[in-house]
Coordinates of C-alpha atoms in Angstrom, one line a residue:
M1 CA -7.8 -315.0 -43.1
S2 CA -4.8 -313.7 -41.7
E3 CA -1.8 -312.0 -43.5
H4 CA 1.9 -311.9 -43.1
F5 CA 4.8 -310.4 -44.8
L6 CA 7.6 -312.2 -46.6
V7 CA 10.7 -310.0 -46.8
T8 CA 13.8 -310.9 -48.6
G9 CA 17.0 -309.3 -47.4
G10 CA 20.1 -308.0 -49.2
N11 CA 18.8 -305.2 -51.5
R12 CA 20.0 -301.6 -51.1
L13 CA 17.1 -299.1 -50.8
E14 CA 17.3 -296.3 -53.3
G15 CA 14.9 -293.6 -54.7
E16 CA 12.3 -291.2 -53.3
V17 CA 9.3 -291.8 -51.1
V18 CA 6.5 -289.3 -50.3
V19 CA 5.1 -289.2 -46.7
G20 CA 1.4 -288.4 -46.0
G21 CA -0.1 -286.9 -43.1
A22 CA 0.8 -287.7 -39.5
K23 CA -1.1 -290.5 -37.9
N24 CA -0.5 -289.1 -34.4
S25 CA -2.1 -285.9 -35.5
V26 CA -4.9 -286.8 -37.9
L27 CA -6.9 -288.7 -35.4
K28 CA -6.9 -285.9 -32.9
L29 CA -7.8 -283.3 -35.5
M30 CA -10.8 -285.6 -36.4
A31 CA -12.0 -285.6 -32.9
A32 CA -11.5 -281.8 -32.7
A33 CA -14.4 -281.6 -35.3
L34 CA -16.9 -282.7 -32.4
L35 CA -16.2 -279.1 -31.1
A36 CA -18.0 -277.3 -33.8
E37 CA -21.4 -277.9 -35.3
G38 CA -21.2 -278.1 -39.1
T39 CA -18.8 -279.6 -41.5
T40 CA -15.1 -279.6 -40.9
V41 CA -12.8 -280.9 -43.5
V42 CA -9.3 -282.5 -42.8
T43 CA -7.0 -282.8 -45.8
N44 CA -3.6 -284.7 -46.3
C45 CA -5.1 -287.7 -44.3
P46 CA -2.9 -290.9 -44.5
D47 CA -4.4 -294.0 -45.9
I48 CA -4.2 -295.9 -42.7
L49 CA -6.5 -298.3 -40.9
D50 CA -7.1 -296.1 -38.0
V51 CA -8.7 -293.3 -40.0
P52 CA -11.8 -295.3 -40.8
L53 CA -11.7 -296.6 -37.3
M54 CA -12.0 -293.0 -36.0
A55 CA -14.6 -292.4 -38.6
E56 CA -16.7 -295.1 -37.2
V57 CA -16.2 -293.6 -33.5
L58 CA -17.4 -290.3 -34.8
R59 CA -20.4 -291.9 -36.7
G60 CA -21.4 -293.5 -33.3
L61 CA -21.4 -290.0 -31.7
G62 CA -23.9 -288.8 -34.4
C63 CA -21.4 -287.2 -36.8
E64 CA -21.8 -287.9 -40.6
V65 CA -18.3 -288.8 -41.9
E66 CA -17.2 -289.0 -45.6
L67 CA -13.9 -290.4 -46.5
E68 CA -12.5 -289.6 -50.2
G69 CA -9.1 -290.2 -50.9
S70 CA -6.8 -288.1 -48.6
E71 CA -9.7 -285.9 -47.4
V72 CA -12.1 -286.5 -44.5
R73 CA -15.4 -284.5 -44.3
I74 CA -16.9 -284.7 -40.8
T75 CA -20.4 -283.1 -40.2
T76 CA -21.1 -282.7 -36.5
P77 CA -24.8 -282.3 -35.4
A78 CA -25.9 -279.6 -33.0
E79 CA -26.0 -282.2 -30.1
P80 CA -23.6 -284.8 -30.4
K81 CA -24.2 -288.2 -28.5
Y82 CA -21.9 -288.6 -25.6
R83 CA -21.2 -292.2 -25.4
A84 CA -18.3 -293.6 -27.4
D85 CA -19.1 -297.6 -27.1
F86 CA -16.6 -300.4 -26.5
D87 CA -16.9 -302.0 -30.1
A88 CA -15.8 -298.7 -31.7
V89 CA -13.1 -297.8 -29.3
K90 CA -11.5 -301.1 -28.2
Q91 CA -9.3 -301.3 -31.5
F92 CA -7.1 -298.3 -31.1
R93 CA -5.6 -296.1 -28.5
A94 CA -6.2 -292.7 -29.9
S95 CA -9.9 -293.0 -29.7
V96 CA -9.6 -291.7 -25.9
C97 CA -9.1 -288.2 -27.6
V98 CA -12.9 -287.9 -28.0
L99 CA -13.1 -287.4 -24.3
G100 CA -12.2 -283.8 -24.1
P101 CA -14.2 -282.6 -27.0
L102 CA -17.4 -284.5 -25.7
V103 CA -16.8 -282.9 -22.1
A104 CA -16.6 -279.5 -23.8
R105 CA -19.6 -279.8 -26.1
C106 CA -21.8 -282.2 -24.1
R107 CA -20.8 -281.5 -20.6
R108 CA -20.7 -285.2 -20.3
A109 CA -19.0 -288.3 -21.8
V110 CA -18.8 -292.0 -21.4
V111 CA -15.8 -293.3 -23.4
A112 CA -14.8 -297.1 -23.2
L113 CA -11.3 -297.6 -22.2
P114 CA -9.3 -298.0 -25.4
G115 CA -7.2 -300.7 -26.7
G116 CA -4.3 -300.4 -29.3
D117 CA -0.5 -301.2 -29.2
A118 CA 0.9 -303.5 -26.5
I119 CA 3.8 -301.2 -25.4
G120 CA 3.1 -300.8 -21.6
S121 CA 0.8 -298.9 -19.2
R122 CA -0.7 -295.8 -20.4
P123 CA -3.0 -294.8 -17.7
L124 CA -5.6 -292.0 -17.9
D125 CA -5.0 -290.5 -14.6
M126 CA -3.7 -287.1 -15.9
H127 CA -6.6 -286.9 -18.4
Q128 CA -9.0 -287.1 -15.5
S129 CA -7.2 -285.0 -13.1
G130 CA -7.1 -282.2 -15.7
L131 CA -10.8 -282.3 -16.4
R132 CA -11.4 -282.4 -12.6
L133 CA -9.5 -279.1 -12.4
L134 CA -11.7 -277.8 -15.1
G135 CA -14.7 -278.5 -13.0
A136 CA -15.7 -282.0 -14.2
R137 CA -16.2 -285.2 -12.3
S138 CA -14.5 -288.1 -13.8
E139 CA -14.3 -291.8 -12.7
I140 CA -13.8 -295.2 -14.2
E141 CA -17.0 -297.2 -14.4
H142 CA -17.5 -300.5 -15.8
G143 CA -14.7 -300.2 -18.1
C144 CA -15.4 -296.7 -19.3
V145 CA -14.2 -293.3 -18.4
V146 CA -17.2 -291.3 -17.2
A147 CA -17.1 -287.6 -17.0
E148 CA -19.8 -285.0 -16.2
A149 CA -19.6 -281.1 -15.6
D150 CA -22.3 -278.6 -14.8
D151 CA -19.9 -276.0 -15.9
L152 CA -16.3 -275.8 -17.3
H153 CA -14.0 -273.1 -16.1
G154 CA -10.4 -272.2 -16.4
A155 CA -7.7 -273.7 -14.2
N156 CA -4.0 -273.8 -13.7
I157 CA -2.9 -277.3 -14.6
R158 CA 0.6 -278.8 -14.3
L159 CA 1.2 -282.2 -15.7
V160 CA 3.5 -284.6 -13.9
F161 CA 4.7 -285.9 -17.3
P162 CA 4.4 -284.1 -20.7
S163 CA 1.8 -286.6 -21.8
V164 CA 0.6 -286.0 -25.5
G165 CA -2.8 -287.5 -24.9
A166 CA -3.6 -285.7 -21.6
T167 CA -2.5 -282.5 -23.3
E168 CA -4.7 -282.9 -26.1
N169 CA -7.8 -283.8 -24.0
I170 CA -7.3 -281.0 -21.5
L171 CA -6.7 -278.6 -24.2
M172 CA -9.7 -279.5 -26.5
A173 CA -11.9 -279.3 -23.1
A174 CA -10.5 -275.9 -22.2
V175 CA -11.2 -274.0 -25.5
L176 CA -14.8 -274.0 -24.4
A177 CA -14.4 -273.5 -20.8
R178 CA -15.0 -270.1 -19.1
G179 CA -12.0 -268.1 -18.5
E180 CA -8.2 -268.8 -18.8
T181 CA -6.6 -272.2 -18.6
V182 CA -2.8 -272.7 -18.3
I183 CA -1.3 -276.2 -19.1
D184 CA 2.3 -276.4 -17.5
N185 CA 4.6 -279.1 -18.6
A186 CA 2.5 -279.5 -21.7
A187 CA 3.7 -281.8 -24.5
R188 CA 5.7 -280.0 -27.3
E189 CA 5.3 -282.3 -30.0
P190 CA 4.7 -281.0 -33.6
E191 CA 1.4 -282.8 -33.6
I192 CA 0.3 -280.7 -30.6
V193 CA 1.2 -277.6 -32.5
D194 CA -0.9 -278.8 -35.3
L195 CA -3.9 -279.2 -33.1
C196 CA -3.4 -275.9 -31.6
N197 CA -3.4 -274.4 -35.2
M198 CA -6.6 -276.2 -36.2
L199 CA -8.4 -275.0 -33.0
N200 CA -7.2 -271.3 -33.5
Q201 CA -8.6 -271.7 -37.2
M202 CA -11.9 -272.7 -35.6
G203 CA -12.0 -269.5 -33.4
A204 CA -10.2 -270.8 -30.3
K205 CA -7.6 -268.6 -28.4
V206 CA -4.6 -270.9 -27.7
S207 CA -1.0 -269.6 -27.4
G208 CA 2.2 -271.3 -26.5
G209 CA 2.0 -274.2 -28.9
G210 CA 5.3 -276.0 -29.1
S211 CA 6.4 -274.7 -25.7
T212 CA 6.0 -276.2 -22.2
T213 CA 3.1 -273.8 -21.5
L214 CA -0.1 -273.7 -23.2
T215 CA -2.5 -270.7 -22.4
I216 CA -6.1 -271.0 -23.5
Q217 CA -8.7 -268.2 -23.3
G218 CA -12.0 -270.0 -23.4
V219 CA -14.5 -269.0 -26.1
R220 CA -18.3 -269.8 -26.2
K221 CA -18.5 -271.2 -29.5
L222 CA -16.2 -272.7 -32.2
E223 CA -16.9 -272.7 -36.0
P224 CA -16.0 -275.7 -38.5
T225 CA -12.8 -275.3 -40.6
T226 CA -10.6 -276.8 -43.2
H227 CA -7.1 -277.9 -42.0
R228 CA -4.2 -279.8 -43.6
V229 CA -2.4 -282.5 -41.5
I230 CA 1.3 -282.0 -41.1
G231 CA 3.6 -284.6 -42.6
D232 CA 4.2 -287.8 -40.5
R233 CA 7.7 -287.5 -39.0
I234 CA 7.6 -291.1 -37.5
V235 CA 7.0 -292.6 -41.0
A236 CA 9.6 -290.2 -42.5
A237 CA 12.2 -291.2 -40.0
T238 CA 11.4 -295.0 -40.5
W239 CA 12.5 -294.7 -44.2
G240 CA 15.6 -292.5 -43.2
V241 CA 16.6 -295.4 -40.8
A242 CA 15.9 -297.9 -43.5
A243 CA 18.3 -296.1 -45.8
S244 CA 21.0 -296.2 -43.2
M245 CA 20.5 -299.8 -42.3
T246 CA 20.6 -301.0 -46.1
R247 CA 23.6 -298.8 -46.9
G248 CA 21.0 -297.0 -49.4
D249 CA 20.3 -293.5 -50.7
V250 CA 16.7 -292.5 -50.1
R251 CA 15.0 -289.0 -50.5
V252 CA 11.9 -288.4 -48.2
R253 CA 9.5 -285.8 -49.1
G254 CA 6.2 -284.4 -47.5
V255 CA 7.6 -283.7 -44.0
N256 CA 9.3 -280.8 -42.1
H257 CA 12.8 -281.9 -41.5
K258 CA 13.0 -279.5 -38.4
H259 CA 10.7 -281.8 -36.7
L260 CA 13.4 -284.6 -36.9
G261 CA 16.5 -282.6 -35.8
L262 CA 17.7 -285.0 -33.2
V263 CA 16.9 -288.2 -35.2
L264 CA 18.7 -286.9 -38.3
D265 CA 21.7 -285.9 -36.1
K266 CA 21.7 -289.6 -34.7
L267 CA 21.9 -290.8 -38.4
R268 CA 24.8 -288.5 -39.2
L269 CA 26.7 -290.0 -36.2
A270 CA 26.2 -293.5 -37.4
G271 CA 27.9 -292.3 -40.7
A272 CA 25.2 -291.3 -43.0
E273 CA 25.1 -288.1 -45.1
V274 CA 22.0 -286.4 -44.3
T275 CA 20.8 -283.5 -46.3
P276 CA 17.8 -281.2 -45.2
E277 CA 15.6 -280.2 -48.3
V278 CA 12.7 -277.8 -48.6
D279 CA 10.0 -280.5 -48.2
G280 CA 12.0 -283.3 -46.5
F281 CA 15.5 -284.7 -46.4
R282 CA 18.0 -287.1 -48.0
V283 CA 19.8 -290.0 -46.3
I284 CA 23.0 -291.7 -48.0
Q285 CA 24.8 -294.3 -46.2
R286 CA 27.9 -295.5 -47.9
E287 CA 29.5 -297.9 -45.4
R288 CA 28.3 -300.1 -42.5
P289 CA 26.6 -297.9 -40.0
K290 CA 28.6 -297.0 -36.7
A291 CA 27.3 -298.0 -33.3
I292 CA 25.7 -295.1 -31.5
N293 CA 23.6 -294.8 -28.3
F294 CA 19.9 -293.8 -28.2
A295 CA 17.6 -292.5 -25.1
T296 CA 14.1 -292.0 -25.8
L297 CA 12.4 -288.8 -24.3
P298 CA 9.4 -286.7 -24.9
Y299 CA 9.9 -284.3 -27.9
P300 CA 12.3 -282.7 -28.8
G301 CA 14.1 -285.9 -27.5
F302 CA 14.3 -289.2 -29.5
P303 CA 10.8 -290.5 -30.2
T304 CA 9.9 -293.5 -28.3
D305 CA 8.0 -294.6 -31.6
L306 CA 11.4 -294.8 -33.3
Q307 CA 13.0 -297.1 -30.5
P308 CA 12.5 -300.3 -32.6
M309 CA 14.1 -298.7 -35.6
A310 CA 17.0 -297.7 -33.4
I311 CA 17.4 -301.2 -32.2
G312 CA 17.3 -302.3 -35.8
L313 CA 20.0 -299.9 -36.8
A314 CA 22.2 -300.9 -33.9
A315 CA 21.8 -304.6 -34.5
V316 CA 23.7 -304.2 -37.8
A317 CA 26.1 -301.4 -36.7
D318 CA 29.7 -301.7 -36.3
G319 CA 30.2 -301.8 -32.5
T320 CA 28.1 -301.8 -29.4
S321 CA 25.1 -299.6 -28.9
M322 CA 23.0 -298.8 -25.7
I323 CA 19.2 -298.1 -26.2
T324 CA 17.6 -296.8 -23.2
E325 CA 13.6 -296.7 -23.1
N326 CA 12.2 -293.7 -20.8
V327 CA 8.7 -293.5 -21.9
F328 CA 7.0 -297.2 -22.4
E329 CA 8.3 -299.9 -20.3
S330 CA 6.9 -302.8 -22.6
R331 CA 8.5 -301.6 -25.8
F332 CA 11.6 -303.8 -25.3
R333 CA 9.3 -306.9 -26.3
F334 CA 10.7 -306.2 -29.6
V335 CA 14.2 -307.2 -28.5
E336 CA 13.0 -310.8 -28.1
E337 CA 12.0 -310.8 -31.7
M338 CA 15.2 -309.3 -32.9
I339 CA 17.0 -312.1 -31.0
R340 CA 15.0 -314.7 -33.3
L341 CA 16.7 -312.7 -36.3
G342 CA 20.2 -313.3 -34.8
A343 CA 20.9 -309.9 -33.0
D344 CA 23.3 -310.2 -30.3
A345 CA 21.1 -308.2 -27.6
R346 CA 20.3 -308.3 -23.9
T347 CA 18.1 -306.1 -21.8
D348 CA 18.4 -304.9 -18.3
G349 CA 15.4 -302.8 -16.9
H350 CA 14.9 -300.0 -19.2
H351 CA 18.4 -300.4 -21.0
A352 CA 19.2 -302.8 -24.1
V353 CA 22.7 -303.4 -25.1
I354 CA 23.2 -304.2 -28.7
R355 CA 26.4 -305.7 -30.1
G356 CA 26.1 -305.2 -34.0
V357 CA 26.6 -308.2 -36.5
P358 CA 27.2 -307.8 -40.2
V359 CA 24.1 -309.6 -41.2
L360 CA 20.9 -310.8 -39.4
S361 CA 19.4 -314.3 -40.0
S362 CA 16.0 -314.8 -41.3
A363 CA 13.3 -316.3 -39.1
P364 CA 9.6 -316.0 -38.3
V365 CA 8.8 -313.0 -36.1
W366 CA 5.6 -311.4 -34.6
S367 CA 4.7 -307.7 -34.5
S368 CA 3.4 -306.4 -31.0
D369 CA 2.7 -303.0 -32.2
I370 CA 2.9 -300.6 -35.2
R371 CA 6.5 -299.6 -34.8
A372 CA 7.7 -302.9 -33.8
G373 CA 6.2 -304.4 -37.0
A374 CA 7.9 -301.7 -39.2
G375 CA 11.1 -302.5 -37.3
L376 CA 10.9 -306.1 -37.9
V377 CA 10.5 -305.5 -41.7
L378 CA 13.5 -303.2 -41.7
A379 CA 15.5 -305.9 -40.0
G380 CA 14.5 -308.5 -42.6
L381 CA 15.8 -306.1 -45.2
V382 CA 19.4 -306.8 -43.6
A383 CA 18.8 -310.6 -42.8
D384 CA 19.9 -313.4 -45.1
G385 CA 17.3 -315.3 -46.7
V386 CA 13.4 -314.5 -46.3
T387 CA 11.9 -313.2 -43.0
E388 CA 8.3 -313.8 -42.2
V389 CA 6.7 -310.9 -40.4
H390 CA 3.4 -312.0 -38.6
D391 CA 0.5 -309.7 -37.1
I392 CA 1.1 -307.1 -39.8
F393 CA -2.4 -305.6 -39.2
H394 CA -0.4 -303.4 -36.8
I395 CA 1.8 -302.1 -39.5
D396 CA -1.3 -301.2 -41.6
R397 CA -2.6 -299.0 -38.8
G398 CA 0.3 -296.6 -39.1
Y399 CA 2.1 -296.8 -42.6
P400 CA 0.2 -296.1 -45.7
R401 CA 1.0 -297.9 -48.8
F402 CA 3.7 -299.8 -46.9
V403 CA 4.4 -302.5 -49.4
E404 CA 4.2 -300.2 -52.5
N405 CA 6.5 -297.7 -51.0
L406 CA 9.1 -300.3 -50.0
R407 CA 9.0 -301.9 -53.5
G408 CA 9.4 -298.6 -55.0
L409 CA 12.7 -298.3 -53.2
G410 CA 13.9 -301.6 -54.4
G411 CA 13.0 -303.6 -51.3
V412 CA 11.6 -307.2 -51.8
I413 CA 8.5 -307.8 -49.9
E414 CA 5.2 -309.8 -50.3
R415 CA 1.9 -309.8 -48.6
V416 CA 0.8 -313.4 -48.1
S417 CA -2.7 -314.4 -46.9
T418 CA -3.4 -317.7 -45.0
E419 CA -6.3 -319.3 -43.4

């Protein structure tokens, strides 16, 4: 059986939506549980497909994992297994985040090269070079990342790009290394800060979270902890953009609005009234959005994960927008699907020029990744007729209760199963 969405356009989104824990944080926090023997509890976990997938990866490494509501309990043995096999890892990219913890705990790791979204090349060179500087040997062998270390020691590591994944893996390996590690040009995302906070709760000595330089004083042992995942800023921003595209009025709760400073500023430039609140923000768009330019950059820049939503907004805005993708080269595959929906768009290298039209036209479209899928649904909300969105399993990997939340705001969407 396969499933697709039928999205009926023309409704203004209104109401309140509560955001769960961040997908881009929870999976790394679950992996961090490998660093300490005993039971670690992660709360405010989103109800998305990737959480049980990560649970299967951890079970394959010898952990006991219990999922109950928004809570995950991970009991890590004294001697975890060090091999994350292909069947468990192939389904999603974030599975590679077990590499650093396994090298730290077991002094060796064999992790199958991960699968995930089709958004371009995301090599593991920086992950491997960082581990090598910490004293590990690391190669790609038979479709797996293989790493071994007789001992791990502190090092000065400068990333050529502030990669989130490389920062996380090197950080989690360094917390149990001997001596001091400094990671320069580290990723600054709020999800990195969340991981640093959890590691410190476990007894690590990490400073500089949220800055370009992380300093880690290695310790001999970590202890299990209980930690609450931060709110998902990408999901929150998706609902904010949806409000702007549909000329709606949506209050988003469960997220720190400070994590979305530039995104909310862009919505203001598009003509929305944006009000920060204690546990979120409110977006009201009274007229047709105005055309604005977007350029994706590492945090605190505009997130590449929101590029499809930016294109969707530009597609119905008044005027011409330019979208520049500086992070993942294949994300503009989304533009081809938007053209099916009647968007006036063209691409040139890592630029897309979008001339807004008043209303898009419904058509069958296909998701290539999590964010593209959500972006296509948003586009369907401002198209005439009924839009079919296929390969929606991607959306289920990143957006909890997507249909229920959208219907709660007044959107018309139906999940359809077919042979």
